[in-house]
Coordinates of N, CA and C and ligand atoms in Angstrom, one line a residue:
X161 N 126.1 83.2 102.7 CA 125.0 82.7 101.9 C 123.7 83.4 102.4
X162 N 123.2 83.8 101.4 CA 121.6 84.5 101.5 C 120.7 83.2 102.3
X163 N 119.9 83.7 103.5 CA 119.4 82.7 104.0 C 117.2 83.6 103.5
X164 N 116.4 82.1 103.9 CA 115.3 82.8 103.6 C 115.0 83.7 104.8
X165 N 113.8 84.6 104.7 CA 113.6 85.2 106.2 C 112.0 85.8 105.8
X166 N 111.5 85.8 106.8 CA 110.0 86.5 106.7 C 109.5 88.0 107.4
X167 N 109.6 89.0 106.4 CA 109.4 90.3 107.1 C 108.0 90.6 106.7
X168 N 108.1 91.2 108.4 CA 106.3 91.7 108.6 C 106.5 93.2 108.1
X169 N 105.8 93.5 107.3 CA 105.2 94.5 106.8 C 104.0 94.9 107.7
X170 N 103.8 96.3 108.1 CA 102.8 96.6 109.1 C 101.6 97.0 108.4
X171 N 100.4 96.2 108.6 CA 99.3 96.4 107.5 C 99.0 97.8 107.9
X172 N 99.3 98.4 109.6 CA 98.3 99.6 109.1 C 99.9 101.0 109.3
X173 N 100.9 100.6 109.8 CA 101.8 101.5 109.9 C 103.3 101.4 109.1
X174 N 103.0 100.7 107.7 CA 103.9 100.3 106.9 C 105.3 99.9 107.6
X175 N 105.9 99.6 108.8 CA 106.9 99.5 109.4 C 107.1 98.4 108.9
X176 N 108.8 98.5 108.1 CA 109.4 96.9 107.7 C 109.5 96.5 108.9
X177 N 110.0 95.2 109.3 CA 110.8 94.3 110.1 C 111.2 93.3 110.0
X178 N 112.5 92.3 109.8 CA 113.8 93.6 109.9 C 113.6 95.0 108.4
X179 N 114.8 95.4 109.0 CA 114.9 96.5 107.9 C 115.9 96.5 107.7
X180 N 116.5 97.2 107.0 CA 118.5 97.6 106.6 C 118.5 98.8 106.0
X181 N 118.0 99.6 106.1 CA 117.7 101.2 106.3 C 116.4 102.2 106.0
X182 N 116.5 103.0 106.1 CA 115.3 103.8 106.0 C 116.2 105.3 106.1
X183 N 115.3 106.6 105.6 CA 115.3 108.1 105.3 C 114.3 108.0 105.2
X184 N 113.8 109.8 105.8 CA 112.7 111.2 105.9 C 113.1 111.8 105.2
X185 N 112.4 112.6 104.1 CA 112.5 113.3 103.6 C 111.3 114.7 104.3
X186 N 111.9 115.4 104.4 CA 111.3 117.3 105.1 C 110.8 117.8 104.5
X187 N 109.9 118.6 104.7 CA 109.5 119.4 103.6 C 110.4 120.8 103.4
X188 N 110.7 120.7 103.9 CA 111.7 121.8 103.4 C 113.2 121.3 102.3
X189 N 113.4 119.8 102.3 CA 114.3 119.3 101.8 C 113.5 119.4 100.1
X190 N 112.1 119.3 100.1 CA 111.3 119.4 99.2 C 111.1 120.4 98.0
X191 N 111.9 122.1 98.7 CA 111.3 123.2 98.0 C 111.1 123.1 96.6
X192 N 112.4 122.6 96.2 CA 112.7 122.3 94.4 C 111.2 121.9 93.8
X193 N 110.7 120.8 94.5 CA 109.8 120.0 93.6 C 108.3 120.8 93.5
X194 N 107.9 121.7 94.2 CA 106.8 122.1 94.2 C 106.8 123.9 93.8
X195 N 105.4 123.9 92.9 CA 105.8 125.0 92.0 C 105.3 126.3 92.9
X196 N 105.4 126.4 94.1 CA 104.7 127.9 94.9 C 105.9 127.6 96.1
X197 N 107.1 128.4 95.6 CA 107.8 128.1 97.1 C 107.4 129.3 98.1
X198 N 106.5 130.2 97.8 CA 106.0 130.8 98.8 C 105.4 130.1 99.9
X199 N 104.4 129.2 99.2 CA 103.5 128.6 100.1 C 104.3 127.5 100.8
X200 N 105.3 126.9 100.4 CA 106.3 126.2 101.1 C 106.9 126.6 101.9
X201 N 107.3 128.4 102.1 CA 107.5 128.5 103.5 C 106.4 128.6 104.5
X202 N 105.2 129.2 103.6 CA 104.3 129.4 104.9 C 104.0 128.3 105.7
X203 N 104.1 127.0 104.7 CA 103.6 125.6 105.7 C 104.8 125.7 106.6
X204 N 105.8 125.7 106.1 CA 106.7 125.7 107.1 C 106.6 126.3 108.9
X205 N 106.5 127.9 108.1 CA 106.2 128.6 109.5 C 104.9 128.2 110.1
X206 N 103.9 128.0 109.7 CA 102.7 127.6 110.4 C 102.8 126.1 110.8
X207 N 103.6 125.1 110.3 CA 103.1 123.6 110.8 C 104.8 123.2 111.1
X208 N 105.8 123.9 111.2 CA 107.2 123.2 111.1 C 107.6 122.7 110.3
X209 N 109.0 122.2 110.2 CA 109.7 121.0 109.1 C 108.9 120.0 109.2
X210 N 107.6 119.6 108.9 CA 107.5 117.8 109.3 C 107.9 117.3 108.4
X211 N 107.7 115.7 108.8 CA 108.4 114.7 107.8 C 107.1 114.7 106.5
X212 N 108.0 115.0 105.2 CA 106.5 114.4 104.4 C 106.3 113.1 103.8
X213 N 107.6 112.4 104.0 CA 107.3 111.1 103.6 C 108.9 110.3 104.1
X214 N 108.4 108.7 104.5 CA 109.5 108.0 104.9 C 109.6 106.8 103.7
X215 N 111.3 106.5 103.9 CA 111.5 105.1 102.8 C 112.0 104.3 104.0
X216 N 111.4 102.8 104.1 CA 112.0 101.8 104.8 C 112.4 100.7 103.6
X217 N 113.6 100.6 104.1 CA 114.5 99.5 103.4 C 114.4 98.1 103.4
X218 N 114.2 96.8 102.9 CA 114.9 95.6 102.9 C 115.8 95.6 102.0
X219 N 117.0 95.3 101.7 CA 118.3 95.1 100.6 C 118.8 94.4 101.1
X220 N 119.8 93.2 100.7 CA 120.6 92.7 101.2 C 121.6 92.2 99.8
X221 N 123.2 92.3 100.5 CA 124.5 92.1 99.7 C 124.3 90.8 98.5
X222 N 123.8 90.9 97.6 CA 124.5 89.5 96.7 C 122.3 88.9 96.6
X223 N 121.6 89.9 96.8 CA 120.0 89.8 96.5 C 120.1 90.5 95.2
X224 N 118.9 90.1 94.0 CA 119.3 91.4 93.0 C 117.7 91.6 93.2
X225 N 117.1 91.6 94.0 CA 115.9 92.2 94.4 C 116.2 93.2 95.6
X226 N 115.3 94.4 95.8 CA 115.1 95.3 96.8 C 113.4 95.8 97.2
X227 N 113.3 95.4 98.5 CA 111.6 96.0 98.5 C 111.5 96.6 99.5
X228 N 110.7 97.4 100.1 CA 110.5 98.0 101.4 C 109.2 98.8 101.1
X229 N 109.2 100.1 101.7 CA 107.7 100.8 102.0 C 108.1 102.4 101.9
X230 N 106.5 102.9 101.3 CA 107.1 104.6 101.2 C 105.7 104.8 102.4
X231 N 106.2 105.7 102.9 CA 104.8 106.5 104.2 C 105.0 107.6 103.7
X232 N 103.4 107.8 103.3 CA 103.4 109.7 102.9 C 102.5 110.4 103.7
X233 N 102.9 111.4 104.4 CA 102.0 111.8 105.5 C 100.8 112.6 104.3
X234 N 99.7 113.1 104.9 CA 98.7 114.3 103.7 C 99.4 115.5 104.2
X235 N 99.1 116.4 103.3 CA 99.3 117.4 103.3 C 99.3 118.4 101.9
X236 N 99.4 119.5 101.9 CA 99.4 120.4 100.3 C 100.3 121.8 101.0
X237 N 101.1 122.0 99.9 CA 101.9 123.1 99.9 C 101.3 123.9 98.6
X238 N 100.8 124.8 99.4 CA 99.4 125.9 98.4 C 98.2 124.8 97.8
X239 N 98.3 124.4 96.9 CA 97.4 123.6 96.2 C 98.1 122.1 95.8
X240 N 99.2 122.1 95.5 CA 100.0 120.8 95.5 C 99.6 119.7 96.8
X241 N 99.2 118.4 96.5 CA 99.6 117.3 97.4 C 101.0 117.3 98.0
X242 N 101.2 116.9 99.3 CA 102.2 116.0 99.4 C 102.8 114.6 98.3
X243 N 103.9 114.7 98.1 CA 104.5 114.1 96.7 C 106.1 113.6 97.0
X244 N 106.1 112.7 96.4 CA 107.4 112.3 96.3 C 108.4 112.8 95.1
X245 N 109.7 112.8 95.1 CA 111.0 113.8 94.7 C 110.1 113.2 92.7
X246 N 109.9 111.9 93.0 CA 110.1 111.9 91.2 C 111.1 110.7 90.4
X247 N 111.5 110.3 90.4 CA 112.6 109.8 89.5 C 112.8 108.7 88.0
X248 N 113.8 108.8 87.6 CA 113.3 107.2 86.5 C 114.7 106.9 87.1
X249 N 114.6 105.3 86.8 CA 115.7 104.5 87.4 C 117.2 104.4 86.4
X250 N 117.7 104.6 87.1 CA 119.3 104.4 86.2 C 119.6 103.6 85.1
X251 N 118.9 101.9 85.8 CA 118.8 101.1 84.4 C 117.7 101.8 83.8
X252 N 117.7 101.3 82.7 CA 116.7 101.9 82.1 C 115.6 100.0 81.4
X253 N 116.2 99.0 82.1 CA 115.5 97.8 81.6 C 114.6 97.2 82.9
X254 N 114.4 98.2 84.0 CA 113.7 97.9 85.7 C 112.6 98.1 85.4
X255 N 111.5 97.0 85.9 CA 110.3 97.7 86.3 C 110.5 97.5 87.9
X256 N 109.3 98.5 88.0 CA 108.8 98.6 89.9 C 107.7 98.0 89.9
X257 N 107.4 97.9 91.1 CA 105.7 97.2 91.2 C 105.7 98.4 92.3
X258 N 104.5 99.1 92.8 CA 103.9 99.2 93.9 C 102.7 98.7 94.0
X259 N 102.3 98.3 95.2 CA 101.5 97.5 95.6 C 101.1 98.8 97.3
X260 N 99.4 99.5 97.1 CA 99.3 100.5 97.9 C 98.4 99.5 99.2
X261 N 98.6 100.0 99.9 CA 98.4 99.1 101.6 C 97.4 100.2 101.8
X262 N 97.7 101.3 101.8 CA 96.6 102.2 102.7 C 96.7 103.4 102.1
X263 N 95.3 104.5 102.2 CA 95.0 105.6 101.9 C 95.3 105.6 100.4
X264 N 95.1 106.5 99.9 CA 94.6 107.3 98.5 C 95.7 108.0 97.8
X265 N 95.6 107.8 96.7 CA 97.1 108.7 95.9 C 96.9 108.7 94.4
X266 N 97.6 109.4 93.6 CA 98.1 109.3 92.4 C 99.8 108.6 91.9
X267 N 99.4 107.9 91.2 CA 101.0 107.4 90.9 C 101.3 108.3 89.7
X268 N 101.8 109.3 89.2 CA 101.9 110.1 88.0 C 103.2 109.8 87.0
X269 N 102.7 108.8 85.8 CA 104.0 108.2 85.6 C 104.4 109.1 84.0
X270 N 105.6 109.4 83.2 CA 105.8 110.1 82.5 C 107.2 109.0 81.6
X271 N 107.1 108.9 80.7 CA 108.0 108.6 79.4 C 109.3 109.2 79.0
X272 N 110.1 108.5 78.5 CA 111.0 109.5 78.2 C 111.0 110.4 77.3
X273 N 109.8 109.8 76.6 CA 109.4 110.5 75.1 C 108.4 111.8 75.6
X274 N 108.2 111.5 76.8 CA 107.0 112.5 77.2 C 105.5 112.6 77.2
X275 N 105.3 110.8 77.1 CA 103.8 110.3 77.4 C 103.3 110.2 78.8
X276 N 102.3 111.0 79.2 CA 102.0 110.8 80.6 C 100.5 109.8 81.1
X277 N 101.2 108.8 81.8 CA 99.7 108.2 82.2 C 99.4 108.5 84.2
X278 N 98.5 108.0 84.9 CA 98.5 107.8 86.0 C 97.7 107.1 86.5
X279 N 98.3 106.3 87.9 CA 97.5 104.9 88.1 C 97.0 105.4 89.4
X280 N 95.7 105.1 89.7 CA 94.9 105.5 91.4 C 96.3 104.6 92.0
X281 N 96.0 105.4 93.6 CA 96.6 104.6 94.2 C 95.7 104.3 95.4
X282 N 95.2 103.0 95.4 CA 94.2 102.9 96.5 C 94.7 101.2 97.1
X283 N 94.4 100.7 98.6 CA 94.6 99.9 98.9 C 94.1 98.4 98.0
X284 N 95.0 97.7 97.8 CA 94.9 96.2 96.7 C 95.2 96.7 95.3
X285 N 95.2 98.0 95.1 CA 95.7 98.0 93.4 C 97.5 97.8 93.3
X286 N 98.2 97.0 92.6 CA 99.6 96.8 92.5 C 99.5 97.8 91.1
X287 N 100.7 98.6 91.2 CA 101.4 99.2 89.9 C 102.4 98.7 89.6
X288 N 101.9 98.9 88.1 CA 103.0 98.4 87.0 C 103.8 99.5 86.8
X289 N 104.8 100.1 87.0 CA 106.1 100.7 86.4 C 106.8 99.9 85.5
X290 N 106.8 100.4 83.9 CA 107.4 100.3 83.2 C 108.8 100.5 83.2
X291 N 109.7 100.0 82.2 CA 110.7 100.2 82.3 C 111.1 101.4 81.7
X292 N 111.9 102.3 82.4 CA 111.9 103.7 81.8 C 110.9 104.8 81.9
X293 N 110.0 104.7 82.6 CA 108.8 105.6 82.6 C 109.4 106.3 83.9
X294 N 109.1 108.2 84.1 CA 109.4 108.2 85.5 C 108.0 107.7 86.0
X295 N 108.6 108.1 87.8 CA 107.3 107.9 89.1 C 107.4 108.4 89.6
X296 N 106.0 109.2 90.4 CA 106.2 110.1 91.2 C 104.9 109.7 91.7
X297 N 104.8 109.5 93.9 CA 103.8 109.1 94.2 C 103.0 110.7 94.8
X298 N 101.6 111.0 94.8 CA 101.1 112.0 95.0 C 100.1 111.5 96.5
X299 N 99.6 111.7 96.9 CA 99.4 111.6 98.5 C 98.2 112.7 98.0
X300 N 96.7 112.1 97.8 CA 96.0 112.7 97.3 C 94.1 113.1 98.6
X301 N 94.7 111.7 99.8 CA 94.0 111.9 100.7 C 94.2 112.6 101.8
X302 N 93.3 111.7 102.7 CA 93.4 112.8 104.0 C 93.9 112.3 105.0
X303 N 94.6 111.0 104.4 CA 95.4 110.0 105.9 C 96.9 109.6 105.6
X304 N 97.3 109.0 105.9 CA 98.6 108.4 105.1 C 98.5 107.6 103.9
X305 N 99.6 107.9 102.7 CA 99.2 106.8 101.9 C 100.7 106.1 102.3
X306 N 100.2 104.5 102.1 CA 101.0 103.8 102.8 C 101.4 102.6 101.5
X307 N 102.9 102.4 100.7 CA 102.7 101.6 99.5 C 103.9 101.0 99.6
X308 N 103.9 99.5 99.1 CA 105.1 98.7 98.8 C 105.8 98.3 97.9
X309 N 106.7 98.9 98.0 CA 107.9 99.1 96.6 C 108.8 97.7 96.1
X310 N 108.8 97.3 95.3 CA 109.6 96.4 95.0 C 110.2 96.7 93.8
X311 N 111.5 96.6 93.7 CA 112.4 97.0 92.2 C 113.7 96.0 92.4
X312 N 114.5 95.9 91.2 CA 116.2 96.1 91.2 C 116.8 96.2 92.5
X313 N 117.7 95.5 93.0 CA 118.6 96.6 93.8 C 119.3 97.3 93.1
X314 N 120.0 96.8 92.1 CA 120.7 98.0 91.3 C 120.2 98.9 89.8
X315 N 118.4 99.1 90.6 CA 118.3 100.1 89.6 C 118.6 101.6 89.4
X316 N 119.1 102.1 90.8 CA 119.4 103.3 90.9 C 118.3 104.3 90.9
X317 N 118.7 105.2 91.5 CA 117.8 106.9 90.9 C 118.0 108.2 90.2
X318 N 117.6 108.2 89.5 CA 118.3 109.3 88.5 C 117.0 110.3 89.0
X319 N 117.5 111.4 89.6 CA 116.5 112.4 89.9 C 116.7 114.2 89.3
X320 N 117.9 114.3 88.8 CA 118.0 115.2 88.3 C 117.4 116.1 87.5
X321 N 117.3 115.4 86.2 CA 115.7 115.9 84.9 C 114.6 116.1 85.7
X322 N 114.1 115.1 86.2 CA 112.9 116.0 87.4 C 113.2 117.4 87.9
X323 N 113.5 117.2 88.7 CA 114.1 118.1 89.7 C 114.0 119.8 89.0
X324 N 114.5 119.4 88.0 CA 115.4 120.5 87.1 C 114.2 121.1 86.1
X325 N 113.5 120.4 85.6 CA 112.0 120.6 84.3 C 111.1 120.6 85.0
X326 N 110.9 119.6 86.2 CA 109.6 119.1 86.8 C 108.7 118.0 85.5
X327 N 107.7 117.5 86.2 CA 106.9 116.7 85.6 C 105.7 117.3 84.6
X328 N 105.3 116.8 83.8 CA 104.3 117.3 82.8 C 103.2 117.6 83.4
X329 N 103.1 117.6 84.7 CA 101.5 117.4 85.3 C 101.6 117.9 86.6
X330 N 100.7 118.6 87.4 CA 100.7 118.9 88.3 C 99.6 118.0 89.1
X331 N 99.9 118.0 90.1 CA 98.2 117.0 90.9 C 97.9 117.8 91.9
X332 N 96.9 118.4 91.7 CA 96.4 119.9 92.6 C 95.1 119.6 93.5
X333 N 94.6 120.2 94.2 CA 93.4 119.8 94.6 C 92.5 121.5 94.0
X334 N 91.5 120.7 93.3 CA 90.5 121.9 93.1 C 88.9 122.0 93.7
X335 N 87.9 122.4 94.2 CA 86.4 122.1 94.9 C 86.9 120.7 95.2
X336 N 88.1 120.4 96.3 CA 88.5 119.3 97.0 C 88.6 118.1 96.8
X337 N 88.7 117.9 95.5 CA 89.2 117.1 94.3 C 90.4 117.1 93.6
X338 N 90.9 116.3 93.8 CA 92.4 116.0 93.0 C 92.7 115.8 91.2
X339 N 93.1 116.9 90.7 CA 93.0 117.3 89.1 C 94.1 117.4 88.6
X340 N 94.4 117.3 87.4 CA 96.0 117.4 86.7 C 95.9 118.0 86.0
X341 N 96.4 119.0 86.4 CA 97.1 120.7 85.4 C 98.0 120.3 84.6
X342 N 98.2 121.0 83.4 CA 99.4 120.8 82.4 C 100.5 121.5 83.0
X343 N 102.0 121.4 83.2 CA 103.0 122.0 83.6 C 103.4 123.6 81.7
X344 N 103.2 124.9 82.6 CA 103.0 125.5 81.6 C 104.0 125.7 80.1
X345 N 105.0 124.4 81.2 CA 106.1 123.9 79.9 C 105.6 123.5 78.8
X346 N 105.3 122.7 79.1 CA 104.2 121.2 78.8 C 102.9 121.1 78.3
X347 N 102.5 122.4 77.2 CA 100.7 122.4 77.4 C 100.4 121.0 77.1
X348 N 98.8 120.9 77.7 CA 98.6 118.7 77.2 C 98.4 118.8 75.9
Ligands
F6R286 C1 112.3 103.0 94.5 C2 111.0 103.8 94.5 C3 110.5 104.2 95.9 C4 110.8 105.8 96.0 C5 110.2 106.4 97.2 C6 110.5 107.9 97.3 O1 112.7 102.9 93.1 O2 110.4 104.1 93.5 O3 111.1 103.6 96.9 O4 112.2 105.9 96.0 O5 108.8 106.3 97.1 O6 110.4 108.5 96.1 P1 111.6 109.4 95.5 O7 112.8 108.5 95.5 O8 111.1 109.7 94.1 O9 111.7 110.5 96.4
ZN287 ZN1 111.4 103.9 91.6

């Protein structure tokens, strides 16, 4: 039997507790998703593999809810933010909420049809993810952005179409400002 339970969320270090798993994602696990893999080695060789972003887990067997936390360190590979892989969910009837805790971002969401909107991501704003829309979070400051995910357990990730086209938008920093480029697939 599912019992109730109260997990602390870390207001300033996103740490679930309990958890039931978590993954780092490297920047080097990253290359695919960003369009200068040159500059993705150089960060490499000048700063190491670091982590660019963690997923902590709550799920539990026979819940059809799932929530936990994404931590995205800052960073830019050439002009790119640090960013998450991308995905739309397997159902295609899920929404997500994020709800951002700390630091600054773009949430860059995209259609299947190929309408692109994007939601700030700043502490107390909750996002709406539609059902069917991709998400992709952008890490647009200078600290951690720190945000909590709630979805489906069983909505899955479909990451492939990303991965493979990329997203209609780039989120670049230009005179130290965060701007969205058309993907040259994609003019807007
Ligand atoms: C779950 C969700 C988040 C992301 C996480 C990493 O549906 O949207 O937990 O999975 O922020 O992003 P991806 O999975 O795109 O690498
Ligand atoms: Zn999602």
């Amino acid at each position: 039997m599912l019992l109730p339970e109260g997990v602390v969320i870390d207001t300033i270090t996103g740490t679930v507790s309990p958890s039931t798993s978590s993954y780092v994602k490297r920047v080097s696990e990253l290359r695919g998703i960003y369009r200068d893999a040159a500059a993705l080695d150089d960060f490499v060789s000048c700063n190491g593999d670091v982590v660019a972003y963690e997923v902590i887990d709550y799920r539990k067997p026979e819940s059809d809810l799932a929530f936990g936390t994404t931590i995205m360190s800052p960073g830019k590979i050439g002009d790119e933010y640090f960013m998450t892989r991308g995905h739309f969910h397997v159902r295609r009837d899920c929404v997500e909420l994020y709800y951002t805790q700390v630091g600054h971002g773009t949430l860059l969401l995209e259609s299947r049809d190929g309408e692109v909107r994007t939601v700030d991501m700043k502490p107390g704003v909750c996002a709406f993810i539609p059902p069917d829309w991709a998400h992709r979070s952008v890490n647009t400051g200078a600290g951690k952005l720190i945000f909590v995910w709630v979805c489906a357990a069983d909505a899955g990730h479909e990451y492939g179409g990303i991965l493979e086209r990329g997203m209609r938008r780039f989120v670049v920093e230009r005179d130290g400002r965060a701007e969205l480029v058309p993907h040259p697939k994609y003019p807007a």
